[in-house]
CSV table of C-alpha atoms and ligand atoms in Angstrom, one decimal:
chain,number,residue,atom,x,y,z
A,1,UNK,CA,37.8,85.0,117.8
A,2,UNK,CA,40.7,83.5,119.8
A,3,UNK,CA,43.2,86.1,121.1
A,4,UNK,CA,46.5,85.9,119.3
A,5,UNK,CA,49.5,84.7,121.2
A,6,UNK,CA,52.0,87.5,122.1
A,7,UNK,CA,55.7,86.5,121.5
A,8,UNK,CA,58.7,88.4,122.6
A,9,UNK,CA,61.7,87.9,120.3
A,10,UNK,CA,65.0,88.5,122.2
A,11,UNK,CA,68.0,89.1,120.0
A,12,UNK,CA,71.3,88.4,121.6
A,13,UNK,CA,73.4,88.0,118.5
A,14,UNK,CA,74.9,85.1,116.5
A,15,UNK,CA,75.3,84.3,112.8
A,16,UNK,CA,71.6,84.7,112.2
A,17,UNK,CA,72.0,88.5,112.4
A,18,UNK,CA,75.6,88.8,111.1
A,19,UNK,CA,77.1,90.0,107.9
A,20,UNK,CA,80.5,90.0,106.4
A,21,UNK,CA,82.9,92.8,107.3
A,22,UNK,CA,84.0,94.5,104.1
A,23,UNK,CA,87.6,94.8,105.1
A,24,UNK,CA,88.3,91.6,107.0
A,25,UNK,CA,85.8,89.3,105.5
A,26,UNK,CA,84.9,88.0,109.0
A,27,UNK,CA,81.2,87.7,110.1
A,28,UNK,CA,80.1,90.2,112.7
A,29,UNK,CA,76.8,91.1,114.3
A,30,UNK,CA,74.7,93.9,112.8
A,31,UNK,CA,71.7,96.0,113.9
A,32,UNK,CA,68.7,94.0,114.9
A,33,UNK,CA,66.1,96.2,113.2
A,34,UNK,CA,67.6,95.2,109.9
A,35,UNK,CA,67.2,91.6,110.8
A,36,UNK,CA,63.4,91.8,110.9
A,37,UNK,CA,63.2,93.7,107.6
A,38,UNK,CA,64.8,90.7,106.1
A,39,UNK,CA,62.0,88.3,107.1
A,40,UNK,CA,58.7,89.9,105.9
A,41,UNK,CA,57.2,86.4,106.3
A,42,UNK,CA,57.0,87.0,110.1
A,43,UNK,CA,54.0,89.2,109.5
A,44,UNK,CA,52.1,86.2,108.1
A,45,UNK,CA,52.4,84.3,111.4
A,46,UNK,CA,49.2,84.1,113.5
A,47,UNK,CA,50.7,85.8,116.5
A,48,UNK,CA,51.9,89.2,117.7
A,49,UNK,CA,55.6,89.6,117.7
A,50,UNK,CA,57.5,92.2,119.6
A,51,UNK,CA,61.3,92.4,119.7
A,52,UNK,CA,64.0,93.4,122.1
A,53,UNK,CA,67.7,93.4,121.5
A,54,UNK,CA,70.9,93.3,123.4
A,55,UNK,CA,72.3,96.8,123.1
A,56,UNK,CA,75.5,95.3,121.6
A,57,UNK,CA,74.6,91.9,119.9
A,58,UNK,CA,77.4,89.4,120.5
A,59,UNK,CA,79.0,86.3,118.9
A,60,UNK,CA,77.9,83.7,121.4
A,61,UNK,CA,81.6,82.9,122.2
A,62,UNK,CA,81.3,86.1,124.3
A,63,UNK,CA,78.3,84.8,126.3
A,64,UNK,CA,78.8,84.6,130.1
A,65,UNK,CA,76.7,84.4,133.3
A,66,UNK,CA,76.2,88.2,133.4
A,67,UNK,CA,74.6,88.0,130.0
A,68,UNK,CA,72.5,85.0,131.0
A,69,UNK,CA,71.3,87.2,133.8
A,70,UNK,CA,70.4,89.9,131.2
A,71,UNK,CA,68.3,87.3,129.3
A,72,UNK,CA,66.7,86.2,132.5
A,73,UNK,CA,65.9,89.8,133.4
A,74,UNK,CA,64.3,90.5,130.1
A,75,UNK,CA,62.1,87.4,130.5
A,76,UNK,CA,61.3,88.3,134.1
A,77,UNK,CA,60.4,91.9,133.3
A,78,UNK,CA,58.1,90.8,130.4
A,79,UNK,CA,56.8,87.6,131.8
A,80,UNK,CA,53.2,88.7,132.4
A,81,UNK,CA,52.9,90.6,129.1
A,82,UNK,CA,53.8,87.7,126.7
A,83,UNK,CA,52.7,84.1,126.1
A,84,UNK,CA,56.1,82.9,125.0
A,85,UNK,CA,59.8,83.9,124.4
A,86,UNK,CA,62.1,83.2,121.5
A,87,UNK,CA,65.8,83.8,122.1
A,88,UNK,CA,68.0,84.4,119.1
A,89,UNK,CA,71.4,83.2,120.0
A,90,UNK,CA,74.6,82.1,118.3
A,91,UNK,CA,74.8,78.3,118.0
A,92,UNK,CA,78.3,78.0,119.4
A,93,UNK,CA,77.3,78.3,123.1
A,94,UNK,CA,73.6,77.9,122.7
A,95,UNK,CA,73.4,74.6,124.6
A,96,UNK,CA,75.2,76.2,127.6
A,97,UNK,CA,72.8,79.2,127.6
A,98,UNK,CA,69.7,77.1,127.2
A,99,UNK,CA,70.9,74.9,130.1
A,100,UNK,CA,71.8,77.8,132.3
A,101,UNK,CA,68.4,79.5,131.7
A,102,UNK,CA,66.6,76.3,132.4
A,103,UNK,CA,68.0,76.4,135.9
A,104,UNK,CA,67.7,80.1,136.4
A,105,UNK,CA,64.0,80.2,135.5
A,106,UNK,CA,62.3,78.1,138.3
A,107,UNK,CA,58.6,77.3,137.9
A,108,UNK,CA,58.6,78.4,134.3
A,109,UNK,CA,55.1,78.0,132.8
A,110,UNK,CA,55.7,79.6,129.4
A,111,UNK,CA,57.8,78.5,126.4
A,112,UNK,CA,61.4,79.9,126.2
A,113,UNK,CA,62.8,78.7,122.8
A,114,UNK,CA,66.4,79.3,121.8
A,115,UNK,CA,67.2,79.3,118.1
A,116,UNK,CA,69.7,80.7,115.7
A,117,UNK,CA,71.3,79.5,112.4
A,118,UNK,CA,74.4,78.3,110.7
A,119,UNK,CA,74.1,80.8,107.8
A,120,UNK,CA,73.2,84.5,108.2
A,121,UNK,CA,69.6,85.5,107.5
A,122,UNK,CA,70.6,87.4,104.4
A,123,UNK,CA,72.3,84.4,102.8
A,124,UNK,CA,70.4,82.8,99.9
A,125,UNK,CA,70.7,79.3,101.4
A,126,UNK,CA,70.0,80.4,104.9
A,127,UNK,CA,68.6,78.0,107.5
A,128,UNK,CA,67.6,81.1,109.6
A,129,UNK,CA,64.1,81.5,108.3
A,130,UNK,CA,62.8,78.0,109.0
A,131,UNK,CA,64.4,78.0,112.4
A,132,UNK,CA,63.0,81.4,113.4
A,133,UNK,CA,59.5,80.9,111.9
A,134,UNK,CA,59.0,77.5,113.4
A,135,UNK,CA,60.4,78.5,116.8
A,136,UNK,CA,57.9,81.4,116.9
A,137,UNK,CA,55.1,79.1,115.8
A,138,UNK,CA,55.9,76.5,118.6
A,139,UNK,CA,56.2,79.3,121.2
A,140,UNK,CA,52.7,80.4,120.2
A,141,UNK,CA,51.1,76.9,120.5
A,142,UNK,CA,48.2,76.9,123.0
A,143,UNK,CA,45.7,74.2,124.1
A,144,UNK,CA,42.7,75.0,126.3
A,145,UNK,CA,44.2,78.4,127.0
A,146,UNK,CA,47.4,77.0,128.2
A,147,UNK,CA,50.8,76.9,126.6
A,148,UNK,CA,51.7,73.6,125.0
A,149,UNK,CA,55.4,74.0,125.9
A,150,UNK,CA,56.4,75.3,129.3
A,151,UNK,CA,60.1,74.8,129.5
A,152,UNK,CA,63.4,76.1,128.0
A,153,UNK,CA,63.9,74.4,124.6
A,154,UNK,CA,66.2,74.7,121.6
A,155,UNK,CA,64.8,74.6,118.1
A,156,UNK,CA,67.2,73.8,115.2
A,157,UNK,CA,66.8,72.2,111.8
A,158,UNK,CA,63.3,70.8,112.2
A,159,UNK,CA,63.6,69.6,115.8
A,160,UNK,CA,62.6,71.0,119.1
A,161,UNK,CA,64.8,69.7,122.0
A,162,UNK,CA,64.8,70.2,125.7
A,163,UNK,CA,67.5,72.8,125.9
A,164,UNK,CA,69.5,71.3,128.8
A,165,UNK,CA,69.7,68.0,127.0
A,166,UNK,CA,71.4,69.4,123.8
A,167,UNK,CA,75.0,69.7,122.6
A,168,UNK,CA,76.4,71.3,119.5
A,169,UNK,CA,78.1,68.6,117.5
A,170,UNK,CA,78.6,70.0,114.1
A,171,UNK,CA,80.1,73.3,113.0
A,172,UNK,CA,79.0,73.0,109.3
A,173,UNK,CA,75.8,71.0,109.0
A,174,UNK,CA,72.4,72.7,109.4
A,175,UNK,CA,71.7,69.8,111.8
A,176,UNK,CA,74.2,71.3,114.3
A,177,UNK,CA,72.7,69.9,117.6
A,178,UNK,CA,71.9,66.6,119.1
A,179,UNK,CA,70.1,65.5,122.2
A,180,UNK,CA,72.0,62.4,122.9
A,181,UNK,CA,70.1,61.1,125.9
A,182,UNK,CA,66.6,62.4,125.5
A,183,UNK,CA,64.4,62.2,122.5
A,184,UNK,CA,63.3,65.4,120.6
A,185,UNK,CA,60.1,67.0,121.8
A,186,UNK,CA,58.7,68.0,118.5
A,187,UNK,CA,59.6,67.3,114.9
A,188,UNK,CA,58.6,69.8,112.2
A,189,UNK,CA,57.5,68.3,108.9
A,190,UNK,CA,54.2,68.8,107.0
A,191,UNK,CA,52.7,68.8,110.6
A,192,UNK,CA,54.3,69.5,113.9
A,193,UNK,CA,54.7,66.0,115.4
A,194,UNK,CA,54.6,66.3,119.1
A,195,UNK,CA,55.9,63.8,121.6
A,196,UNK,CA,53.7,65.2,124.4
A,197,UNK,CA,54.6,62.5,127.0
A,198,UNK,CA,58.2,63.9,126.9
A,199,UNK,CA,57.2,67.5,127.8
A,200,UNK,CA,57.7,68.8,131.3
A,201,UNK,CA,54.3,69.2,132.9
A,202,UNK,CA,52.8,72.7,133.2
A,203,UNK,CA,53.4,74.3,136.6
A,204,UNK,CA,50.5,76.7,136.2
A,205,UNK,CA,49.9,77.8,139.8
A,206,UNK,CA,53.5,78.3,140.8
A,207,UNK,CA,55.1,81.7,140.6
A,208,UNK,CA,58.2,82.2,138.4
A,209,UNK,CA,61.4,82.5,140.5
A,210,UNK,CA,64.4,83.9,138.7
A,211,UNK,CA,67.8,83.0,140.0
A,212,UNK,CA,70.7,85.2,138.8
A,213,UNK,CA,73.5,84.3,141.2
A,214,UNK,CA,75.8,81.8,139.6
A,215,UNK,CA,79.2,80.8,141.0
A,216,UNK,CA,81.9,80.7,138.4
A,217,UNK,CA,84.6,79.1,140.6
A,218,UNK,CA,84.2,75.9,138.6
A,219,UNK,CA,86.2,74.1,135.9
A,220,UNK,CA,85.7,71.3,133.3
A,221,UNK,CA,88.5,68.8,133.1
A,222,UNK,CA,88.6,66.2,130.3
A,223,UNK,CA,90.6,63.1,131.2
A,224,UNK,CA,93.2,61.8,128.8
A,225,UNK,CA,95.6,58.9,129.0
A,226,UNK,CA,98.8,60.6,130.2
A,227,UNK,CA,97.2,63.3,132.4
A,228,UNK,CA,99.8,63.8,135.1
A,229,UNK,CA,99.5,64.2,138.8
A,230,UNK,CA,101.1,67.7,138.6
A,231,UNK,CA,98.5,68.9,136.1
A,232,UNK,CA,95.5,67.6,138.1
A,233,UNK,CA,97.0,68.8,141.4
A,234,UNK,CA,97.5,72.3,139.9
A,235,UNK,CA,93.9,72.5,138.8
A,236,UNK,CA,92.5,71.3,142.1
A,237,UNK,CA,94.7,73.9,143.9
A,238,UNK,CA,93.1,76.8,142.1
A,239,UNK,CA,92.3,79.2,144.8
A,240,UNK,CA,88.6,79.3,145.7
A,241,UNK,CA,87.7,76.4,143.4
A,242,UNK,CA,84.3,75.1,144.4
A,243,UNK,CA,83.4,72.6,141.7
A,244,UNK,CA,84.8,70.4,139.0
A,245,UNK,CA,83.1,68.6,136.1
A,246,UNK,CA,85.4,65.6,135.4
A,247,UNK,CA,84.9,64.2,131.9
A,248,UNK,CA,85.8,60.6,132.3
A,249,UNK,CA,85.9,57.6,130.0
A,250,UNK,CA,83.0,55.4,129.0
A,251,UNK,CA,80.6,54.7,131.9
A,252,UNK,CA,82.5,57.1,134.2
A,253,UNK,CA,85.8,55.4,134.4
A,254,UNK,CA,89.2,56.9,135.3
A,255,UNK,CA,92.7,55.6,136.4
A,256,UNK,CA,92.9,53.5,139.6
A,257,UNK,CA,96.3,55.0,140.4
A,258,UNK,CA,96.8,56.1,144.0
A,259,UNK,CA,97.7,59.7,143.2
A,260,UNK,CA,94.5,60.2,141.2
A,261,UNK,CA,92.2,59.0,144.0
A,262,UNK,CA,94.2,60.8,146.7
A,263,UNK,CA,93.9,64.1,144.9
A,264,UNK,CA,90.2,63.7,144.4
A,265,UNK,CA,89.7,62.6,148.0
A,266,UNK,CA,91.6,65.7,149.2
A,267,UNK,CA,89.6,68.0,146.9
A,268,UNK,CA,86.3,66.5,148.3
A,269,UNK,CA,87.5,66.9,151.9
A,270,UNK,CA,88.3,70.5,151.1
A,271,UNK,CA,84.7,71.1,150.0
A,272,UNK,CA,85.2,70.9,146.2
A,273,UNK,CA,82.2,69.3,144.5
A,274,UNK,CA,83.4,66.7,141.9
A,275,UNK,CA,80.9,65.7,139.2
A,276,UNK,CA,81.6,62.7,137.0
A,277,UNK,CA,80.3,62.9,133.5
A,278,UNK,CA,81.2,60.8,130.5
A,279,UNK,CA,83.2,62.2,127.6
A,280,UNK,CA,81.3,59.8,125.3
A,281,UNK,CA,78.7,61.7,123.3
A,282,UNK,CA,75.9,59.5,124.6
A,283,UNK,CA,75.1,57.1,127.5
A,284,UNK,CA,75.4,57.4,131.2
A,285,UNK,CA,77.9,57.3,134.1
A,286,UNK,CA,77.5,54.2,136.2
A,287,UNK,CA,80.1,54.3,139.0
A,288,UNK,CA,80.8,50.9,140.4
A,289,UNK,CA,80.1,49.1,137.1
A,290,UNK,CA,83.9,48.8,136.6
A,291,UNK,CA,86.8,48.7,139.1
A,292,UNK,CA,88.0,51.9,137.5
A,293,UNK,CA,85.1,53.9,139.0
A,294,UNK,CA,84.5,52.1,142.3
A,295,UNK,CA,87.0,54.2,144.2
A,296,UNK,CA,85.4,57.4,143.0
A,297,UNK,CA,82.0,56.2,144.1
A,298,UNK,CA,83.4,55.4,147.6
A,299,UNK,CA,85.0,58.8,148.1
A,300,UNK,CA,81.7,60.6,147.3
A,301,UNK,CA,82.2,61.7,143.7
A,302,UNK,CA,78.8,63.0,142.3
A,303,UNK,CA,77.4,60.9,139.5
A,304,UNK,CA,76.4,63.1,136.5
A,305,UNK,CA,74.6,60.1,135.1
A,306,UNK,CA,73.4,61.0,131.6
A,307,UNK,CA,73.7,64.7,131.9
A,308,UNK,CA,75.5,66.7,129.2
A,309,UNK,CA,78.7,68.6,130.1
A,310,UNK,CA,76.9,71.9,129.3
A,311,UNK,CA,74.1,71.1,131.7
A,312,UNK,CA,76.5,69.8,134.3
A,313,UNK,CA,78.7,72.9,134.4
A,314,UNK,CA,75.7,75.3,134.5
A,315,UNK,CA,73.9,73.2,137.1
A,316,UNK,CA,77.1,73.3,139.2
A,317,UNK,CA,77.3,77.1,138.9
A,318,UNK,CA,73.6,77.4,139.7
A,319,UNK,CA,73.7,75.1,142.8
A,320,UNK,CA,76.9,76.7,144.1
A,321,UNK,CA,75.2,80.0,143.8
A,322,UNK,CA,72.8,78.8,146.5
A,323,UNK,CA,73.5,77.8,150.0
A,324,UNK,CA,73.1,74.1,150.0
A,325,UNK,CA,74.2,72.1,153.0
A,326,UNK,CA,77.5,70.3,152.1
A,327,UNK,CA,76.0,66.8,152.8
A,328,UNK,CA,72.9,67.4,150.6
A,329,UNK,CA,74.8,68.7,147.6
A,330,UNK,CA,75.4,65.3,146.0
A,331,UNK,CA,71.7,64.3,146.3
A,332,UNK,CA,70.5,67.6,145.0
A,333,UNK,CA,72.9,67.4,142.0
A,334,UNK,CA,71.9,63.9,141.2
A,335,UNK,CA,68.1,64.8,141.3
A,336,UNK,CA,66.5,66.2,138.1
A,337,UNK,CA,65.6,69.8,138.6
A,338,UNK,CA,64.5,70.7,135.0
A,339,UNK,CA,64.5,67.3,133.3
A,340,UNK,CA,68.3,67.5,132.7
A,341,UNK,CA,69.3,64.2,134.2
A,342,UNK,CA,67.9,60.7,134.1
B,1,LIG,N1,79.9,82.1,116.0
B,1,LIG,C1,78.5,82.1,116.0
B,1,LIG,C2,78.0,82.3,117.4
B,1,LIG,O1,77.9,81.4,118.1
B,1,LIG,C3,78.0,80.9,115.3
B,1,LIG,C4,76.5,80.8,115.2
B,1,LIG,O2,75.8,81.8,115.4
B,1,LIG,O3,75.9,79.8,114.8
B,1,LIG,O4,77.6,83.4,117.7
């Protein structure tokens, strides 16, 4: 008889495990043990499930790099004892966390699947059960003794996505996430429809390396018509600023005005890494396609290509947490590390 897969369920918080506060009516996290009592169906799954919870479950708006390191530590400490990991997480910042963990877990050779829900597990119309049950099922998938998935993913509303390609686009619909520039990996219907050629290849013989040092001296700036020199200068003058994700227009376009290019040139000369990502919800930066991006290309702005803002900011924190020679930084950023960029 084949040995059952062992899955570790890591509960960090989020709507999935929340209930209404009697007095205020606001949703807040409740004790994890009660969460499992609410899903007796889990016992029917063909795998062994063990659980571990954040001491204080959080709304994911309170997620931060220290807590990402806590998730990474749980995975590191339990890596050899389990076949897969399912992280229960609030949907609000789930794409940031899935992106961050994808960088922090180098040489991952087991599935790490983030999921959550839009309605609490106790709600009659909850989406939590399907998300949780299928996420666990996917984490348990094995072929010839090897895991089918060996990367950080996000499962929500019948689709498994590469985590660092996702973004939350809807605060109400059960289909809360999209993966604008990379197709979903698995679709759940009557069968699990797998797009295997899109999976990251298994790195079976490499040892897991966990990176917990992230540099938070970074900022995301969304361009808008009317952004003033004073505002941009103030941002770029933040003491100890090391990196900026600049959300530009269309294919990576921004004003051609002198002050704009001068400020960015100075920032780059001062060692600040400037990454150009598009504020469009899909598509890629292509500096040089228009006159409005040519100067940025010339002064050494990094192309975020088709990366999401969530993956760009976490990749920036991750790379700045390492000592990378200044001249190599641009090349390293523009190279896919975990399938996050085209
Ligand atoms: N506010 C919640 C959170 O992100 C929403 C959710 O769980 O979907 O923790």
